[in-house]
Coordinates of C-alpha atoms in Angstrom, one line a residue:
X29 CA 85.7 52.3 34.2
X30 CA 85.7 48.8 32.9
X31 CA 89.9 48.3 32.2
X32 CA 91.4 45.8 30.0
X33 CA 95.2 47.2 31.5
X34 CA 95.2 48.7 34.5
X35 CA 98.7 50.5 36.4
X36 CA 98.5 51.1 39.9
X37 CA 101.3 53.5 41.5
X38 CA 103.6 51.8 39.3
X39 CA 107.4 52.6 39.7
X40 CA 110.4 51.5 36.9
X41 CA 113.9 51.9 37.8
X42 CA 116.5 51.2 35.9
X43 CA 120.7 50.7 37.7
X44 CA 122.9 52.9 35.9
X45 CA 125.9 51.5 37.5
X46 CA 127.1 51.7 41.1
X47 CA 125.0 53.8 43.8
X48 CA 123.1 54.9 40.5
X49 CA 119.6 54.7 39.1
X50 CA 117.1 56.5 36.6
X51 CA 113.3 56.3 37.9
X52 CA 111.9 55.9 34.4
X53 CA 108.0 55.7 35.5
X54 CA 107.3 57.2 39.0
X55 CA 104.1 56.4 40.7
X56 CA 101.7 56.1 37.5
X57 CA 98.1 55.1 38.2
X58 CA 96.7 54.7 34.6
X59 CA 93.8 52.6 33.3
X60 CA 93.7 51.6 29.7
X61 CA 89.5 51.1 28.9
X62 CA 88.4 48.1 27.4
X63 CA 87.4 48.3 23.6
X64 CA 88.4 51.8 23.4
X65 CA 92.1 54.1 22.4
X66 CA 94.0 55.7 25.0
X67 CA 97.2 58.2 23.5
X68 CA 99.6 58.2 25.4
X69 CA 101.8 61.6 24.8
X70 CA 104.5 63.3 26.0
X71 CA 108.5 64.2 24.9
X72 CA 111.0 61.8 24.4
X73 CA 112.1 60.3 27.7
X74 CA 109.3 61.2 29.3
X75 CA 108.6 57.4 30.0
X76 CA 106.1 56.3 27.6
X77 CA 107.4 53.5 26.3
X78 CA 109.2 52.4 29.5
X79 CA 105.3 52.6 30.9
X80 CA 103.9 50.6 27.5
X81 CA 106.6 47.8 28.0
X82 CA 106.2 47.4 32.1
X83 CA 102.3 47.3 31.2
X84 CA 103.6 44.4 28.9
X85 CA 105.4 43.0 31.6
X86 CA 109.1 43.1 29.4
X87 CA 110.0 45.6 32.1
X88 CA 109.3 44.2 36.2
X89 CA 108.3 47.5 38.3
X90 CA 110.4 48.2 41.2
X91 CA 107.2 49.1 43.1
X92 CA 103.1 49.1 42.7
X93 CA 100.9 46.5 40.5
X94 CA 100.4 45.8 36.7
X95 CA 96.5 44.3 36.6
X96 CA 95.1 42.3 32.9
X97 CA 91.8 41.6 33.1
X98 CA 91.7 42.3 36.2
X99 CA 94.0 39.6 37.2
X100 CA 97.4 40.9 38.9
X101 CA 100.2 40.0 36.6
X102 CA 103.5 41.9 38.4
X103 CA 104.8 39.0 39.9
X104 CA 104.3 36.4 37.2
X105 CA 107.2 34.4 36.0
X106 CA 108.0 33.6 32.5
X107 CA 106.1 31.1 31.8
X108 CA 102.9 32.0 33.3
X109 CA 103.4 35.3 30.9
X110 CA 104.2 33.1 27.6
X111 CA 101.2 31.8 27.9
X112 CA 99.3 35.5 28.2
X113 CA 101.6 37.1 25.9
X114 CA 99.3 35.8 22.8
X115 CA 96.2 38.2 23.9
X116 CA 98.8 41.0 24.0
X117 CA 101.1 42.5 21.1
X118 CA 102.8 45.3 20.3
X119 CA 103.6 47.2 17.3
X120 CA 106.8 48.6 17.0
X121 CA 108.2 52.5 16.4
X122 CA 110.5 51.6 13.9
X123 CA 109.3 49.9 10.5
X124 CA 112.5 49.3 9.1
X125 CA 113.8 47.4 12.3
X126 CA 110.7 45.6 12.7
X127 CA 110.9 42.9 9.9
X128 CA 113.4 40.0 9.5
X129 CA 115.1 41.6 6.5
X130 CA 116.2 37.6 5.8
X131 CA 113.0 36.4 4.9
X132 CA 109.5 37.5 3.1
X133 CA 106.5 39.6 5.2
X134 CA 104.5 36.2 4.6
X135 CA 106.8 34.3 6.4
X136 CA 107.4 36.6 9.4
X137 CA 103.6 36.8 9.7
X138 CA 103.4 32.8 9.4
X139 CA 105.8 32.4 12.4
X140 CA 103.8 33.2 15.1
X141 CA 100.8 31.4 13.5
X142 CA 103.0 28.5 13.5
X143 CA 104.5 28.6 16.7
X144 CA 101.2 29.7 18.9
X145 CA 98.5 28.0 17.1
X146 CA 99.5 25.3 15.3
X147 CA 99.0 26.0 11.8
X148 CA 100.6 24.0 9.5
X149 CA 102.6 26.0 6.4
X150 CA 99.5 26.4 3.6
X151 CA 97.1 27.3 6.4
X152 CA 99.7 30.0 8.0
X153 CA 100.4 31.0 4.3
X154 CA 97.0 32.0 3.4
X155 CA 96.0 33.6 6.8
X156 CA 98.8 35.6 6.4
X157 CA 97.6 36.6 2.5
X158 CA 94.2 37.3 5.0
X159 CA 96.0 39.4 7.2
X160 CA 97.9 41.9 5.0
X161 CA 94.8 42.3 3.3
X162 CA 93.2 43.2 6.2
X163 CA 95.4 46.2 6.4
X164 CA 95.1 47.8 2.7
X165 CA 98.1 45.6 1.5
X166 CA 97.8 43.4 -1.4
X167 CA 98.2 39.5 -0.7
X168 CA 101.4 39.6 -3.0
X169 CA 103.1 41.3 -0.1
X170 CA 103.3 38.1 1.5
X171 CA 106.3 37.1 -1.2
X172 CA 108.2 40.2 -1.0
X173 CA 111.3 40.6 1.3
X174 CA 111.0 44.1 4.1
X175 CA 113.5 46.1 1.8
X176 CA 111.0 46.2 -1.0
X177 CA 108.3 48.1 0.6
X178 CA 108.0 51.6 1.4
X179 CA 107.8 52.6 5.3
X180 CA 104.4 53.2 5.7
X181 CA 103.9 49.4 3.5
X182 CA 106.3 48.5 6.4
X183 CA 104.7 49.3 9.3
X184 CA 101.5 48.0 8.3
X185 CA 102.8 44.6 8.0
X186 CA 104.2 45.1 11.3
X187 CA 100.5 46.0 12.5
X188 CA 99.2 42.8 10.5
X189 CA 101.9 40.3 12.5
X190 CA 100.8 42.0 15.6
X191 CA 97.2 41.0 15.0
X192 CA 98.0 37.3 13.8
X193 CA 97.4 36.0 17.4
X194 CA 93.9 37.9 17.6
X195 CA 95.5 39.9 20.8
X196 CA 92.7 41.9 22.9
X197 CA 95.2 44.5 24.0
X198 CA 97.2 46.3 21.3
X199 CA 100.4 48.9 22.3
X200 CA 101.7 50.8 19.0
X201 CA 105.0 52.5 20.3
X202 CA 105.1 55.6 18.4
X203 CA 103.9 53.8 15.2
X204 CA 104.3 57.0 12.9
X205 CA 107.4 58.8 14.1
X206 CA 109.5 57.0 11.2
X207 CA 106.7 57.6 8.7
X208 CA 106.4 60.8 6.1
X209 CA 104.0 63.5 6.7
X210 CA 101.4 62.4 3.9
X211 CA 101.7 58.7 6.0
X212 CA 101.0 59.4 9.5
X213 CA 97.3 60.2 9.3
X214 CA 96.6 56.9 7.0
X215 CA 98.4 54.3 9.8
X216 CA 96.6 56.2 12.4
X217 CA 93.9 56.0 10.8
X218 CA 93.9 52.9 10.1
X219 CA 94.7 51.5 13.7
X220 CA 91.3 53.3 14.8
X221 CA 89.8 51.1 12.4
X222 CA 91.2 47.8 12.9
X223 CA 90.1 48.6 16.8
X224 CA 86.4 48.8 15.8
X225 CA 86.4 46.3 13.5
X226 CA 88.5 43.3 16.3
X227 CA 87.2 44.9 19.4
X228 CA 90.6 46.1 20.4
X229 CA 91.8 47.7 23.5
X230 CA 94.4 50.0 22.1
X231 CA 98.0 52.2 23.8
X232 CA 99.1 54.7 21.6
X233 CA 102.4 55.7 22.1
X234 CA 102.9 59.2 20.3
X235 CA 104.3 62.5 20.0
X236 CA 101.5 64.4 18.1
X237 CA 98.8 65.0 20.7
X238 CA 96.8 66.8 17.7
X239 CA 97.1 63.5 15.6
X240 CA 96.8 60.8 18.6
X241 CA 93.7 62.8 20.1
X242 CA 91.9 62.6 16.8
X243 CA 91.5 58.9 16.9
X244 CA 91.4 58.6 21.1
X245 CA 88.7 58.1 23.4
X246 CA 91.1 59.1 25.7
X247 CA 94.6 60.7 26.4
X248 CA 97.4 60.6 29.2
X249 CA 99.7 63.0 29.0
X250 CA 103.5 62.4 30.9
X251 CA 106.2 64.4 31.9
X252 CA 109.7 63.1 33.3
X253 CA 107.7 59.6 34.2
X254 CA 104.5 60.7 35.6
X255 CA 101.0 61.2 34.3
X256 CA 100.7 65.3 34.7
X257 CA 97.0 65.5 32.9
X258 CA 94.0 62.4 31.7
X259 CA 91.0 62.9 30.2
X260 CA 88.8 62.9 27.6
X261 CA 90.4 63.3 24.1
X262 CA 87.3 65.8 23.4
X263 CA 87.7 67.7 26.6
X264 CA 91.1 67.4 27.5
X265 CA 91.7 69.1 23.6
X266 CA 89.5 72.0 23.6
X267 CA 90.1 72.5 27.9
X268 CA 93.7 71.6 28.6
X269 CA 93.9 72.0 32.2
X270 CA 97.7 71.6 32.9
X271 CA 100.2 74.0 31.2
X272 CA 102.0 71.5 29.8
X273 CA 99.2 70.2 28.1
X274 CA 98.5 73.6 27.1
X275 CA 102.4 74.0 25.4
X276 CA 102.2 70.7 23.9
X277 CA 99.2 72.3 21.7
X278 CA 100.0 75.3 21.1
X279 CA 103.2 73.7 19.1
X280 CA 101.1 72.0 16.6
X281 CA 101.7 73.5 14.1
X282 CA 98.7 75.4 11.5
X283 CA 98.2 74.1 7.7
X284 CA 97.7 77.3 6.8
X285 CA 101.1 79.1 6.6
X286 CA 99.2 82.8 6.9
X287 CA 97.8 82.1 10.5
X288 CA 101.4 79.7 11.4
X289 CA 102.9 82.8 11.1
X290 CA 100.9 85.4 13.3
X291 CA 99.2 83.0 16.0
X292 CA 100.0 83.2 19.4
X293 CA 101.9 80.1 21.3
X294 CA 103.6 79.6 24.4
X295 CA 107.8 79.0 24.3
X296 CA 108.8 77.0 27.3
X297 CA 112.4 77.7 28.6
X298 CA 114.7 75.1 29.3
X299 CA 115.1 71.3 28.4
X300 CA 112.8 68.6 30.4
X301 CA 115.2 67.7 33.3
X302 CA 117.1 64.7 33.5
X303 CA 114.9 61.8 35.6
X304 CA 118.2 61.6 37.3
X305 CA 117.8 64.5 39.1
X306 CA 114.0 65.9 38.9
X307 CA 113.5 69.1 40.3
X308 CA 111.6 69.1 43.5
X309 CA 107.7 70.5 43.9
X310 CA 106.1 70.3 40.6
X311 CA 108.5 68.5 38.0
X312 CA 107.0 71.5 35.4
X313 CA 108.2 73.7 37.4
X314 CA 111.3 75.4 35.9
X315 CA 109.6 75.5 32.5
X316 CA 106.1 76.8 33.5
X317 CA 104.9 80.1 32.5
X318 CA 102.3 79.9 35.5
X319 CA 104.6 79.1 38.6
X320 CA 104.4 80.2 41.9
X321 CA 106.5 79.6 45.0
X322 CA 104.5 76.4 46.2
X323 CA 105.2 74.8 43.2
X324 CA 109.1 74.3 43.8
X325 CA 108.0 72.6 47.2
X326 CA 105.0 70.7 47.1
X327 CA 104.2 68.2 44.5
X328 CA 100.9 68.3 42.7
X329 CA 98.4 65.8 43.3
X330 CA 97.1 63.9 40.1
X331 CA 93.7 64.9 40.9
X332 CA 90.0 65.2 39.6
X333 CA 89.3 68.9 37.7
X334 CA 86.4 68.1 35.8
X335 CA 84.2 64.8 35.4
X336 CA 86.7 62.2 34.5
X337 CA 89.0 64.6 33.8
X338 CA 92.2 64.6 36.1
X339 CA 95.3 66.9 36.2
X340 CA 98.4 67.2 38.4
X341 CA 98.7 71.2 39.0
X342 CA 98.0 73.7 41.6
X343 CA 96.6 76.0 39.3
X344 CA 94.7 73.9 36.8
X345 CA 93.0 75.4 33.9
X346 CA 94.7 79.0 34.8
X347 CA 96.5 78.7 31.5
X348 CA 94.5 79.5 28.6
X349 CA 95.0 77.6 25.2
X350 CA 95.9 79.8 22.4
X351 CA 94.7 77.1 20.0
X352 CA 91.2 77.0 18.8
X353 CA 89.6 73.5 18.8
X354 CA 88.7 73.7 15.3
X355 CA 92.6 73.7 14.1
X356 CA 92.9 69.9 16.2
X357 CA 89.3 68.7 15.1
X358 CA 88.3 70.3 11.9
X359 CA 85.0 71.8 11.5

């Protein structure tokens, strides 16, 4: 696999205070394909976003490699990353924190333009008029202050200051979480076009594995900080080999009310444990319907189940999905 972003046993800790500390990514080997999407899914706390930052390099790992174009960048200091940090950008979860509320979208998107490549005020002015147009805004945007635009007008001005620089890689931290219902699908949407259109290498950070598989070539899948399944958005939808992967789809929810009532789906029991204290054996462990004694002692390997298809279970694929493929991909 040709990899723009490459993470190689990567470990993030975080001190909690004395004699204290949360392993927040634990031993993630994860390569992000040039040119292409990869979703990133999983609950909250599960790590995603500490991984998306460390692959940044705003978090240092405690332990393994962060590789960018196949250079190794863990151990770079600050100003050997300011200088990379151009071909890199990320768009953020929350739309209403993401602007400068003190001055207009056109400015915030001018800054950066300013700053990195030298523009002077007209030229940064009308390439940011280029920009929001670029993402389905109208160039008057560019005078308008944050609190006059709606969230989903918001966060595509955040996408639009995040492409100023021309980045190759792209990380949008849950970029729809904040958004309305009716919203989601458009950003989404509309990130899978701006990566065909500039060639982009894109993370995306999400929740929905229904809505983040539709416009992946591939999806991770993580669980109190490690990968647990990796595949295929295609094959790792409609043959979910690890039971978690299996629960995350069988909670999507069905448009039609009729069949949301009467379908089967899988419960888990329990809350995702604490990273403090992860169980022992398989981290799915206490929650799995599928369990068996080996998994509270020996810890799955991530391994390959099917042709670039890997999963970290004993018993992969022994869980059948209860949802049909046509309820994630249409048809």
């Amino acid at each position: 696999m040709n990899a723009l972003v490459e993470a190689r046993a990567l470990v993030v800790r975080f001190g909690l205070g004395p004699g204290r500390r949360l392993t927040a990514v634990d031993g993630v080997d994860l390569a992000v394909p040039r040119h292409a999407t990869l979703a990133l899914v999983g609950e909250s706390g599960s790590g995603k976003s500490t991984l998306g930052l460390t692959l940044l390099r705003v978090h240092r790992p405690a332990a393994g490699r962060v590789l960018f174009d196949g250079v190794d960048i863990t151990d770079w200091d600050e100003r050997r990353l300011r200088a990379l940090r151009p071909r890199m950008q990320m768009v953020l979860q929350d739309p209403y924190a993401s602007l400068d509320p003190h001055v207009t979208v056109g400015e915030a998107l001018a800054e950066p333009l300013r700053a990195c490549r030298g523009l002077g005020r007209a030229a940064a002015r009308e390439r940011a008029v280029e920009l929001l147009e670029s993402v389905g805004l109208p160039g008057s945007t560019a005078g308008r202050r944050p609190h006059l635009l709606s969230g989903g007008q918001r966060q595509r001005a955040g996408i639009a200051r995040a492409l100023a620089l021309e980045p190759e890689l792209l990380i949008a931290d849950e970029p729809v979480s904040a958004l309305d219902v009716s919203t989601r699908a458009q950003v989404v949407a509309l990130l899978d076009e701006l990566r065909r259109r500039h060639r982009l290498t894109v993370l995306l950070i999400a929740h929905d594995l229904a809505l983040a598989g539709q416009v992946s070539d591939r999806v991770a899948v993580m669980y109190v900080g490690q990968v647990v399944e990796e595949g295929p958005a295609p094959d790792l939808i409609r043959l979910p080999q690890h039971p978690y992967t299996v629960a995350l789809l069988s909670a999507t929810p069905d448009p039609d009310p009729r069949i949301e009532r009467t379908r089967p789906r899988i419960t888990l029991r329990g809350e995702p444990p604490s990273a403090l204290r992860p169980p022992s054996g398989c981290r799915f462990h206490p929650r799995c319907p599928i369990a068996r004694d080996v998994c509270a002692v020996s810890p799955p390997p991530l391994r390959e189940v099917r042709t670039g298809h890997r999963a970290a279970c004993h018993f992969a694929g022994e869980l059948e999905s209860p949802v049909t493929p046509t309820r994630i991909w249409g048809g």
